[in-house]
Amino acid sequence: MILKKLSILNYKNIREATLELSPKMNCFIGHNGEGKTNLLDAVYYLSFCHSAFTSIDSQVICHDQEFFVLEGEYADFTVSCGMKRGVKKHFKRDKKEYKRLSQHIGQVPLVFVSPSDQWLIEGGSEERRKLMDMVISQYDNSYIDALNRYSKALQQRNILLKMEDEPDMELMKIWEEQMAAQGELIYQKREEFVSELIPVFQEIYSRISDGSEQVSLKYVSHCQRGPLLEVIQRDRMKDRAVGYSLHGVHRDDLEMLLGGYPMKREGSQGQHKTYVIALKLAQFRFLKRAGNNKSPLLLLDDIFDKLDARRVEQIVKLVAGEEYGQIFITDTNRDHLDQILQAGNFPYKLYKVESGEVSELSNS
């Protein structure tokens, strides 16, 4: 997957930018708060139909403007989107608007590594479910449909559970059966994904850390307790007492372990950073294999902070290799970017970002 040209209008603090991009490495340098991350977020938006940092589309429009427009010219097609304040956004491929935004997911596979990934370790289970859902949804459209049907059934069951009067038990059973059927499908796909991801993740982590630490992942789900319908119905009275569903795949989690113990409790800042970078690079390999060797776009936002020189060196060698396709990388430190550019013989472009203005720098 190659993004040849990116056009931005009124996206966050980037008022206007048009970039002719390198097919391999695109480096963006600038101080914090200048707009480097916003630029990567615009690329992310063209893949997922929303920002990586907010679900409220109006928040990505420049403060004093009434609309935003993004356009990406890829090797085989063009994607564009735009929105005016108070009006539904429009998302198009080759000027033809999608009927459902979910139809676009997976058309431009992408992996985004950013400082906010720390919440995968430090945050709640919802963050880790999002991680699984984001990857699986990019290569399996049936998974998105299953998630939507499960969410609808869960919402309807919760409405019944909150009723002051005794709810219609036949209706309750219908929604429970829907939850169980879709939930077991979701569980199966998550389990397959995690089991295939683990060895790749461990290999990458070992390479970055020089084999000095042992890491693992453990998928935890109520589906592992038996048929999901029985698990859901077993504690129906308890669910009625609290007013929501205590069991189901909406409570799944992904335990992140260092030496067999929770990474959240055991790991240093550098180990946390190494863990999430290795996890995201493993996702890249997984998506590439699932997409018949079509490389996802790889977005690396300020990834070297809190890492020692040895780990930086190993990451540089990894991303400079032939395995990775088109890369977008940001840093406040020009030295890090120069390290990557010197580590490989490939085409690249270097940009300076300052107060939302993007200018190309000489390659010399």
C-alpha positions as a LaTeX table, in Angstrom:
\begin{tabular}{lrrr}
\hline
Residue & $x$ (\AA) & $y$ (\AA) & $z$ (\AA) \\
\hline
Met1 & 0.00 & 0.00 & 0.00 \\
Ile2 & 1.49 & 3.35 & $-1.06$ \\
Leu3 & 0.12 & 6.84 & $-0.35$ \\
Lys4 & 1.50 & 8.95 & $-3.21$ \\
Lys5 & $-0.06$ & 12.32 & $-2.40$ \\
Leu6 & $-1.75$ & 13.77 & 0.68 \\
Ser7 & $-3.85$ & 16.94 & 0.71 \\
Ile8 & $-5.07$ & 18.52 & 3.96 \\
Leu9 & $-7.36$ & 21.50 & 4.50 \\
Asn10 & $-8.36$ & 22.80 & 7.96 \\
Tyr11 & $-7.46$ & 19.59 & 9.83 \\
Lys12 & $-6.66$ & 20.47 & 13.46 \\
Asn13 & $-3.83$ & 23.05 & 13.29 \\
Ile14 & $-2.89$ & 22.23 & 9.66 \\
Arg15 & $-4.72$ & 24.83 & 7.58 \\
Glu16 & $-3.42$ & 23.70 & 4.22 \\
Ala17 & $-0.79$ & 21.21 & 3.05 \\
Thr18 & $-0.18$ & 19.17 & $-0.10$ \\
Leu19 & 2.59 & 16.60 & 0.07 \\
Glu20 & 4.09 & 14.46 & $-2.71$ \\
Leu21 & 5.30 & 11.51 & $-0.64$ \\
Ser22 & 8.18 & 9.05 & $-0.83$ \\
Pro23 & 7.14 & 5.42 & $-1.46$ \\
Lys24 & 9.38 & 4.31 & 1.43 \\
Met25 & 10.30 & 6.78 & 4.18 \\
Asn26 & 8.64 & 10.09 & 5.09 \\
Cys27 & 10.19 & 11.88 & 8.06 \\
Phe28 & 8.62 & 14.82 & 9.91 \\
Ile29 & 10.70 & 16.85 & 12.35 \\
Gly30 & 9.57 & 19.62 & 14.67 \\
His31 & 9.09 & 20.63 & 18.28 \\
Asn32 & 6.20 & 19.27 & 20.37 \\
Gly33 & 2.83 & 20.84 & 19.59 \\
Glu34 & 3.73 & 21.99 & 16.07 \\
Gly35 & 1.45 & 19.55 & 14.19 \\
Lys36 & 3.53 & 16.44 & 13.41 \\
Thr37 & 1.07 & 14.08 & 15.12 \\
Asn38 & $-1.88$ & 15.87 & 13.47 \\
Leu39 & $-0.37$ & 15.11 & 10.09 \\
Leu40 & $-0.12$ & 11.39 & 10.90 \\
Asp41 & $-3.65$ & 11.51 & 12.28 \\
Ala42 & $-4.88$ & 12.80 & 8.91 \\
Val43 & $-3.33$ & 9.71 & 7.26 \\
Tyr44 & $-4.99$ & 7.55 & 9.94 \\
Tyr45 & $-8.37$ & 9.21 & 9.28 \\
Leu46 & $-8.22$ & 8.21 & 5.61 \\
Ser47 & $-7.90$ & 4.57 & 6.69 \\
Phe48 & $-10.40$ & 4.36 & 9.58 \\
Cys49 & $-12.90$ & 7.17 & 8.82 \\
His50 & $-12.18$ & 8.83 & 12.17 \\
Ser51 & $-9.34$ & 10.35 & 14.18 \\
Ala52 & $-7.09$ & 8.17 & 16.32 \\
Phe53 & $-7.65$ & 10.54 & 19.24 \\
Thr54 & $-11.34$ & 11.52 & 19.22 \\
Ser55 & $-14.62$ & 10.06 & 18.01 \\
Ile56 & $-16.15$ & 13.54 & 17.63 \\
Asp57 & $-15.47$ & 14.62 & 14.05 \\
Ser58 & $-16.16$ & 18.31 & 14.64 \\
Gln59 & $-13.16$ & 18.41 & 17.00 \\
Val60 & $-10.71$ & 17.87 & 14.12 \\
Ile61 & $-11.83$ & 21.04 & 12.28 \\
Cys62 & $-9.57$ & 24.10 & 12.72 \\
His63 & $-11.05$ & 26.24 & 15.51 \\
Asp64 & $-12.00$ & 29.23 & 13.34 \\
Gln65 & $-13.08$ & 27.23 & 10.27 \\
Glu66 & $-16.38$ & 25.63 & 9.27 \\
Phe67 & $-15.14$ & 22.50 & 7.47 \\
Phe68 & $-12.22$ & 20.17 & 6.84 \\
Val69 & $-11.19$ & 18.18 & 3.76 \\
Leu70 & $-8.69$ & 15.31 & 3.40 \\
Glu71 & $-7.65$ & 13.56 & 0.20 \\
Gly72 & $-5.23$ & 10.71 & $-0.28$ \\
Glu73 & $-4.04$ & 9.56 & $-3.69$ \\
Tyr74 & $-2.94$ & 5.93 & $-3.36$ \\
Ala75 & $-1.31$ & 3.72 & $-5.97$ \\
Asp76 & $-4.62$ & 2.28 & $-7.21$ \\
Phe77 & $-7.36$ & 4.67 & $-6.03$ \\
Thr78 & $-8.17$ & 7.97 & $-4.36$ \\
Val79 & $-9.89$ & 8.43 & $-1.00$ \\
Ser80 & $-11.42$ & 11.72 & 0.10 \\
Cys81 & $-13.48$ & 12.89 & 3.04 \\
Gly82 & $-14.86$ & 16.13 & 4.34 \\
Met83 & $-17.33$ & 17.59 & 6.78 \\
Lys84 & $-18.99$ & 20.90 & 7.60 \\
Arg85 & $-19.90$ & 21.72 & 11.17 \\
Gly86 & $-23.35$ & 20.36 & 12.01 \\
Val87 & $-23.50$ & 18.27 & 8.83 \\
Lys88 & $-22.81$ & 14.55 & 8.28 \\
Lys89 & $-19.36$ & 13.78 & 6.93 \\
His90 & $-18.86$ & 12.41 & 3.42 \\
Phe91 & $-16.37$ & 9.64 & 2.67 \\
Lys92 & $-15.59$ & 8.69 & $-0.94$ \\
Arg93 & $-13.43$ & 6.28 & $-2.91$ \\
Asp94 & $-12.72$ & 7.45 & $-6.46$ \\
Lys95 & $-15.43$ & 10.10 & $-5.99$ \\
Lys96 & $-18.09$ & 7.48 & $-5.18$ \\
Glu97 & $-19.53$ & 7.84 & $-1.69$ \\
Tyr98 & $-19.70$ & 4.85 & 0.61 \\
Lys99 & $-23.16$ & 3.77 & 1.77 \\
Arg100 & $-21.64$ & 2.53 & 5.03 \\
Leu101 & $-18.29$ & 3.64 & 6.43 \\
Ser102 & $-17.54$ & 0.06 & 7.52 \\
Gln103 & $-17.18$ & $-0.81$ & 3.79 \\
His104 & $-13.96$ & 1.21 & 3.74 \\
Ile105 & $-12.27$ & $-0.44$ & 6.73 \\
Gly106 & $-9.41$ & $-2.63$ & 5.50 \\
Gln107 & $-9.11$ & $-0.92$ & 2.10 \\
Val108 & $-6.08$ & 1.03 & 3.37 \\
Pro109 & $-4.49$ & $-1.19$ & 6.06 \\
Leu110 & $-2.51$ & 0.81 & 8.60 \\
Val111 & $-0.62$ & 0.44 & 11.89 \\
Phe112 & $-0.14$ & 3.51 & 14.09 \\
Val113 & 2.43 & 3.53 & 16.92 \\
Ser114 & 2.08 & 6.54 & 19.21 \\
Pro115 & 2.79 & 7.65 & 22.82 \\
Ser116 & $-0.91$ & 7.12 & 23.64 \\
Asp117 & $-0.29$ & 3.37 & 23.24 \\
Gln118 & 0.83 & 3.39 & 26.88 \\
Trp119 & $-2.88$ & 3.05 & 27.72 \\
Leu120 & $-2.80$ & $-0.46$ & 26.26 \\
Ile121 & $-0.81$ & $-1.37$ & 29.37 \\
Glu122 & $-1.94$ & 1.23 & 31.90 \\
Gly123 & $-5.60$ & 1.59 & 30.86 \\
Gly124 & $-8.66$ & $-0.64$ & 31.22 \\
Ser125 & $-9.64$ & $-3.72$ & 29.23 \\
Glu126 & $-11.61$ & $-1.61$ & 26.71 \\
Glu127 & $-8.31$ & $-0.32$ & 25.27 \\
Arg128 & $-7.04$ & $-3.85$ & 24.71 \\
Arg129 & $-10.32$ & $-5.00$ & 23.12 \\
Lys130 & $-10.08$ & $-2.04$ & 20.74 \\
Leu131 & $-6.62$ & $-3.23$ & 19.78 \\
Met132 & $-7.91$ & $-6.67$ & 18.81 \\
Asp133 & $-10.97$ & $-5.28$ & 17.07 \\
Met134 & $-8.98$ & $-2.75$ & 15.03 \\
Val135 & $-6.63$ & $-5.37$ & 13.62 \\
Ile136 & $-9.21$ & $-8.09$ & 12.92 \\
Ser137 & $-11.64$ & $-5.61$ & 11.32 \\
Gln138 & $-9.02$ & $-4.65$ & 8.74 \\
Tyr139 & $-8.97$ & $-8.11$ & 7.15 \\
Asp140 & $-12.37$ & $-9.58$ & 8.09 \\
Asn141 & $-15.55$ & $-7.62$ & 7.30 \\
Ser142 & $-17.73$ & $-10.30$ & 8.87 \\
Tyr143 & $-16.09$ & $-9.47$ & 12.19 \\
Ile144 & $-17.37$ & $-5.87$ & 12.03 \\
Asp145 & $-20.89$ & $-7.18$ & 11.36 \\
Ala146 & $-20.64$ & $-9.57$ & 14.32 \\
Leu147 & $-19.46$ & $-6.74$ & 16.60 \\
Asn148 & $-22.37$ & $-4.55$ & 15.52 \\
Arg149 & $-24.95$ & $-7.30$ & 16.05 \\
Tyr150 & $-23.48$ & $-8.19$ & 19.44 \\
Ser151 & $-23.48$ & $-4.54$ & 20.54 \\
Lys152 & $-27.12$ & $-4.14$ & 19.55 \\
Ala153 & $-28.15$ & $-7.29$ & 21.45 \\
Leu154 & $-26.12$ & $-6.21$ & 24.50 \\
Gln155 & $-27.71$ & $-2.76$ & 24.47 \\
Gln156 & $-31.25$ & $-4.20$ & 24.22 \\
Arg157 & $-30.60$ & $-6.71$ & 27.01 \\
Asn158 & $-29.26$ & $-3.94$ & 29.25 \\
Ile159 & $-32.43$ & $-1.91$ & 28.63 \\
Leu160 & $-34.48$ & $-4.87$ & 29.84 \\
Leu161 & $-32.24$ & $-5.37$ & 32.87 \\
Lys162 & $-32.73$ & $-1.74$ & 33.94 \\
Met163 & $-36.55$ & $-1.94$ & 33.89 \\
Glu164 & $-38.26$ & $-1.45$ & 37.24 \\
Asp165 & $-41.02$ & $-3.90$ & 36.31 \\
Glu166 & $-40.31$ & $-7.52$ & 35.49 \\
Pro167 & $-39.03$ & $-7.63$ & 31.86 \\
Asp168 & $-40.42$ & $-9.83$ & 29.10 \\
Met169 & $-38.43$ & $-13.05$ & 29.57 \\
Glu170 & $-39.06$ & $-14.29$ & 26.04 \\
Leu171 & $-37.62$ & $-11.07$ & 24.65 \\
Met172 & $-34.72$ & $-11.35$ & 27.10 \\
Lys173 & $-33.94$ & $-14.85$ & 25.78 \\
Ile174 & $-33.95$ & $-13.63$ & 22.18 \\
Trp175 & $-31.32$ & $-10.97$ & 22.92 \\
Glu176 & $-29.28$ & $-13.41$ & 25.03 \\
Glu177 & $-29.25$ & $-15.93$ & 22.18 \\
Gln178 & $-28.12$ & $-13.21$ & 19.79 \\
Met179 & $-25.36$ & $-12.15$ & 22.21 \\
Ala180 & $-24.19$ & $-15.75$ & 22.58 \\
Ala181 & $-24.19$ & $-16.53$ & 18.86 \\
Gln182 & $-22.30$ & $-13.37$ & 17.86 \\
Gly183 & $-20.12$ & $-13.46$ & 20.97 \\
Glu184 & $-18.81$ & $-16.95$ & 20.27 \\
Leu185 & $-17.99$ & $-15.90$ & 16.70 \\
Ile186 & $-16.11$ & $-12.85$ & 18.01 \\
Tyr187 & $-14.30$ & $-15.01$ & 20.59 \\
Gln188 & $-13.18$ & $-17.51$ & 17.96 \\
Lys189 & $-11.71$ & $-14.79$ & 15.73 \\
Arg190 & $-10.01$ & $-13.02$ & 18.65 \\
Glu191 & $-8.53$ & $-16.29$ & 19.91 \\
Glu192 & $-7.15$ & $-17.18$ & 16.46 \\
Phe193 & $-5.66$ & $-13.70$ & 16.11 \\
Val194 & $-3.97$ & $-13.71$ & 19.53 \\
Ser195 & $-2.54$ & $-17.24$ & 19.16 \\
Glu196 & $-0.96$ & $-16.30$ & 15.81 \\
Leu197 & 0.25 & $-12.93$ & 17.09 \\
Ile198 & 2.08 & $-14.17$ & 20.22 \\
Pro199 & 5.14 & $-15.85$ & 18.61 \\
Val200 & 5.67 & $-12.95$ & 16.19 \\
Phe201 & 5.38 & $-10.43$ & 19.04 \\
Gln202 & 7.82 & $-12.39$ & 21.22 \\
Glu203 & 10.34 & $-12.60$ & 18.38 \\
Ile204 & 10.25 & $-8.84$ & 17.75 \\
Tyr205 & 10.44 & $-7.97$ & 21.46 \\
Ser206 & 13.41 & $-10.31$ & 21.89 \\
Arg207 & 15.19 & $-8.64$ & 19.00 \\
Ile208 & 14.65 & $-5.12$ & 20.34 \\
Ser209 & 15.67 & $-6.09$ & 23.90 \\
Asp210 & 18.54 & $-8.39$ & 22.84 \\
Gly211 & 16.70 & $-11.31$ & 24.45 \\
Ser212 & 17.11 & $-9.87$ & 27.94 \\
Glu213 & 13.42 & $-10.23$ & 28.90 \\
Gln214 & 10.58 & $-12.71$ & 28.39 \\
Val215 & 7.15 & $-11.35$ & 27.44 \\
Ser216 & 3.80 & $-12.93$ & 26.67 \\
Leu217 & 0.12 & $-12.25$ & 26.03 \\
Lys218 & $-2.87$ & $-14.10$ & 27.49 \\
Tyr219 & $-6.37$ & $-13.77$ & 26.10 \\
Val220 & $-9.07$ & $-13.96$ & 28.79 \\
Ser221 & $-12.76$ & $-14.40$ & 27.96 \\
His222 & $-15.99$ & $-15.57$ & 29.60 \\
Cys223 & $-16.32$ & $-17.91$ & 26.59 \\
Gln224 & $-13.58$ & $-20.01$ & 28.21 \\
Arg225 & $-16.02$ & $-20.91$ & 31.02 \\
Gly226 & $-18.35$ & $-22.92$ & 28.78 \\
Pro227 & $-21.13$ & $-22.22$ & 26.24 \\
Leu228 & $-21.61$ & $-18.45$ & 26.29 \\
Leu229 & $-25.41$ & $-18.63$ & 26.45 \\
Glu230 & $-25.20$ & $-20.62$ & 29.69 \\
Val231 & $-22.61$ & $-18.19$ & 31.13 \\
Ile232 & $-24.80$ & $-15.18$ & 30.31 \\
Gln233 & $-28.00$ & $-16.71$ & 31.70 \\
Arg234 & $-26.38$ & $-18.17$ & 34.82 \\
Asp235 & $-26.15$ & $-14.81$ & 36.61 \\
Arg236 & $-29.23$ & $-13.11$ & 35.19 \\
Met237 & $-30.50$ & $-12.20$ & 38.67 \\
Lys238 & $-27.18$ & $-10.57$ & 39.53 \\
Asp239 & $-27.33$ & $-8.67$ & 36.21 \\
Arg240 & $-30.82$ & $-7.45$ & 37.14 \\
Ala241 & $-29.49$ & $-6.21$ & 40.48 \\
Val242 & $-26.72$ & $-4.11$ & 38.92 \\
Gly243 & $-28.69$ & $-3.14$ & 35.80 \\
Tyr244 & $-26.27$ & $-4.32$ & 33.12 \\
Ser245 & $-24.68$ & $-7.46$ & 31.63 \\
Leu246 & $-21.74$ & $-8.73$ & 33.68 \\
His247 & $-20.77$ & $-11.52$ & 31.28 \\
Gly248 & $-19.94$ & $-11.65$ & 27.59 \\
Val249 & $-17.19$ & $-10.80$ & 25.13 \\
His250 & $-17.62$ & $-7.10$ & 25.97 \\
Arg251 & $-15.62$ & $-7.97$ & 29.12 \\
Asp252 & $-12.78$ & $-9.80$ & 27.33 \\
Asp253 & $-9.22$ & $-8.78$ & 28.14 \\
Leu254 & $-5.68$ & $-9.27$ & 26.91 \\
Glu255 & $-3.23$ & $-9.77$ & 29.77 \\
Met256 & 0.17 & $-8.24$ & 29.04 \\
Leu257 & 2.95 & $-10.05$ & 30.89 \\
Leu258 & 6.65 & $-9.56$ & 31.60 \\
Gly259 & 8.39 & $-12.62$ & 33.04 \\
Gly260 & 4.95 & $-14.08$ & 33.75 \\
Tyr261 & 3.82 & $-11.07$ & 35.80 \\
Pro262 & 1.62 & $-8.10$ & 34.78 \\
Met263 & 3.62 & $-5.64$ & 32.68 \\
Lys264 & 1.64 & $-2.79$ & 34.26 \\
Arg265 & 3.12 & $-3.64$ & 37.67 \\
Glu266 & 6.55 & $-4.97$ & 36.71 \\
Gly267 & 7.79 & $-2.98$ & 33.73 \\
Ser268 & 9.88 & 0.18 & 33.55 \\
Gln269 & 8.93 & 3.03 & 31.21 \\
Gly270 & 11.43 & 1.74 & 28.66 \\
Gln271 & 10.02 & $-1.79$ & 28.88 \\
His272 & 6.47 & $-0.47$ & 28.48 \\
Lys273 & 7.55 & 1.42 & 25.37 \\
Thr274 & 9.38 & $-1.61$ & 23.97 \\
Tyr275 & 6.34 & $-3.80$ & 24.66 \\
Val276 & 3.84 & $-1.67$ & 22.74 \\
Ile277 & 6.24 & $-1.03$ & 19.84 \\
Ala278 & 6.89 & $-4.78$ & 19.49 \\
Leu279 & 3.14 & $-5.43$ & 19.71 \\
Lys280 & 2.36 & $-2.92$ & 16.95 \\
Leu281 & 5.15 & $-4.19$ & 14.68 \\
Ala282 & 3.78 & $-7.71$ & 15.21 \\
Gln283 & 0.37 & $-6.42$ & 14.10 \\
Phe284 & 2.04 & $-5.07$ & 10.98 \\
Arg285 & 3.41 & $-8.51$ & 10.10 \\
Phe286 & 0.06 & $-10.11$ & 10.85 \\
Leu287 & $-1.86$ & $-7.68$ & 8.61 \\
Lys288 & 0.69 & $-8.05$ & 5.84 \\
Arg289 & 0.30 & $-11.83$ & 5.88 \\
Ala290 & $-3.50$ & $-11.64$ & 6.11 \\
Gly291 & $-3.55$ & $-9.18$ & 3.19 \\
Asn292 & $-1.66$ & $-11.45$ & 0.78 \\
Asn293 & 1.63 & $-9.68$ & 1.44 \\
Lys294 & 0.21 & $-6.18$ & 0.89 \\
Ser295 & 2.16 & $-3.96$ & 3.30 \\
Pro296 & 0.08 & $-1.74$ & 5.59 \\
Leu297 & 1.12 & 1.88 & 6.03 \\
Leu298 & 3.27 & 2.22 & 9.15 \\
Leu299 & 2.95 & 5.40 & 11.23 \\
Leu300 & 5.59 & 5.91 & 13.94 \\
Asp301 & 4.97 & 8.91 & 16.18 \\
Asp302 & 7.77 & 9.91 & 18.58 \\
Ile303 & 8.67 & 6.28 & 19.26 \\
Phe304 & 12.22 & 6.76 & 20.61 \\
Asp305 & 11.40 & 8.68 & 23.80 \\
Lys306 & 12.29 & 6.78 & 27.04 \\
Leu307 & 14.33 & 4.15 & 25.16 \\
Asp308 & 18.05 & 3.52 & 25.69 \\
Ala309 & 20.48 & 3.80 & 22.77 \\
Arg310 & 20.67 & 0.02 & 22.24 \\
Arg311 & 16.91 & $-0.37$ & 21.85 \\
Val312 & 16.77 & 2.64 & 19.53 \\
Glu313 & 19.46 & 1.00 & 17.39 \\
Gln314 & 17.53 & $-2.28$ & 17.14 \\
Ile315 & 14.27 & $-0.52$ & 16.20 \\
Val316 & 16.11 & 1.52 & 13.58 \\
Lys317 & 17.48 & $-1.69$ & 12.01 \\
Leu318 & 14.00 & $-3.23$ & 12.04 \\
Val319 & 12.06 & $-0.43$ & 10.35 \\
Ala320 & 14.87 & 0.30 & 7.86 \\
Gly321 & 14.61 & $-3.28$ & 6.55 \\
Glu322 & 12.91 & $-4.38$ & 3.36 \\
Glu323 & 10.04 & $-6.05$ & 5.24 \\
Tyr324 & 8.34 & $-2.72$ & 5.95 \\
Gly325 & 6.73 & $-0.73$ & 3.17 \\
Gln326 & 5.85 & 2.96 & 3.31 \\
Ile327 & 6.66 & 4.58 & 6.65 \\
Phe328 & 5.69 & 7.91 & 8.21 \\
Ile329 & 7.82 & 8.84 & 11.19 \\
Thr330 & 7.98 & 11.88 & 13.48 \\
Asp331 & 10.58 & 13.01 & 15.97 \\
Thr332 & 11.82 & 16.13 & 17.72 \\
Asn333 & 15.38 & 14.80 & 17.37 \\
Arg334 & 16.93 & 15.02 & 13.90 \\
Asp335 & 19.66 & 12.58 & 14.98 \\
His336 & 17.18 & 9.70 & 15.32 \\
Leu337 & 15.80 & 10.27 & 11.83 \\
Asp338 & 19.31 & 10.54 & 10.35 \\
Gln339 & 20.16 & 7.18 & 11.99 \\
Ile340 & 17.25 & 5.52 & 10.18 \\
Leu341 & 18.06 & 7.16 & 6.86 \\
Gln342 & 21.70 & 6.08 & 7.11 \\
Ala343 & 20.73 & 2.51 & 8.06 \\
Gly344 & 19.10 & 1.76 & 4.72 \\
Asn345 & 19.49 & 2.53 & 1.04 \\
Phe346 & 16.01 & 3.71 & 0.13 \\
Pro347 & 14.18 & 6.80 & $-1.15$ \\
Tyr348 & 13.02 & 9.24 & 1.51 \\
Lys349 & 11.62 & 12.70 & 2.07 \\
Leu350 & 12.26 & 14.94 & 5.03 \\
Tyr351 & 9.80 & 17.60 & 6.22 \\
Lys352 & 9.83 & 20.32 & 8.84 \\
Val353 & 6.57 & 21.00 & 10.70 \\
Glu354 & 6.17 & 24.34 & 12.44 \\
Ser355 & 2.89 & 25.92 & 13.66 \\
Gly356 & 0.91 & 23.66 & 11.31 \\
Glu357 & 3.02 & 24.62 & 8.28 \\
Val358 & 4.73 & 21.73 & 6.49 \\
Ser359 & 7.83 & 22.36 & 4.35 \\
Glu360 & 10.10 & 19.88 & 2.60 \\
Leu361 & 13.78 & 19.92 & 3.53 \\
Ser362 & 16.73 & 19.12 & 1.31 \\
Asn363 & 17.93 & 15.48 & 1.31 \\
Ser364 & 21.56 & 16.56 & 1.44 \\
\hline
\end{tabular}
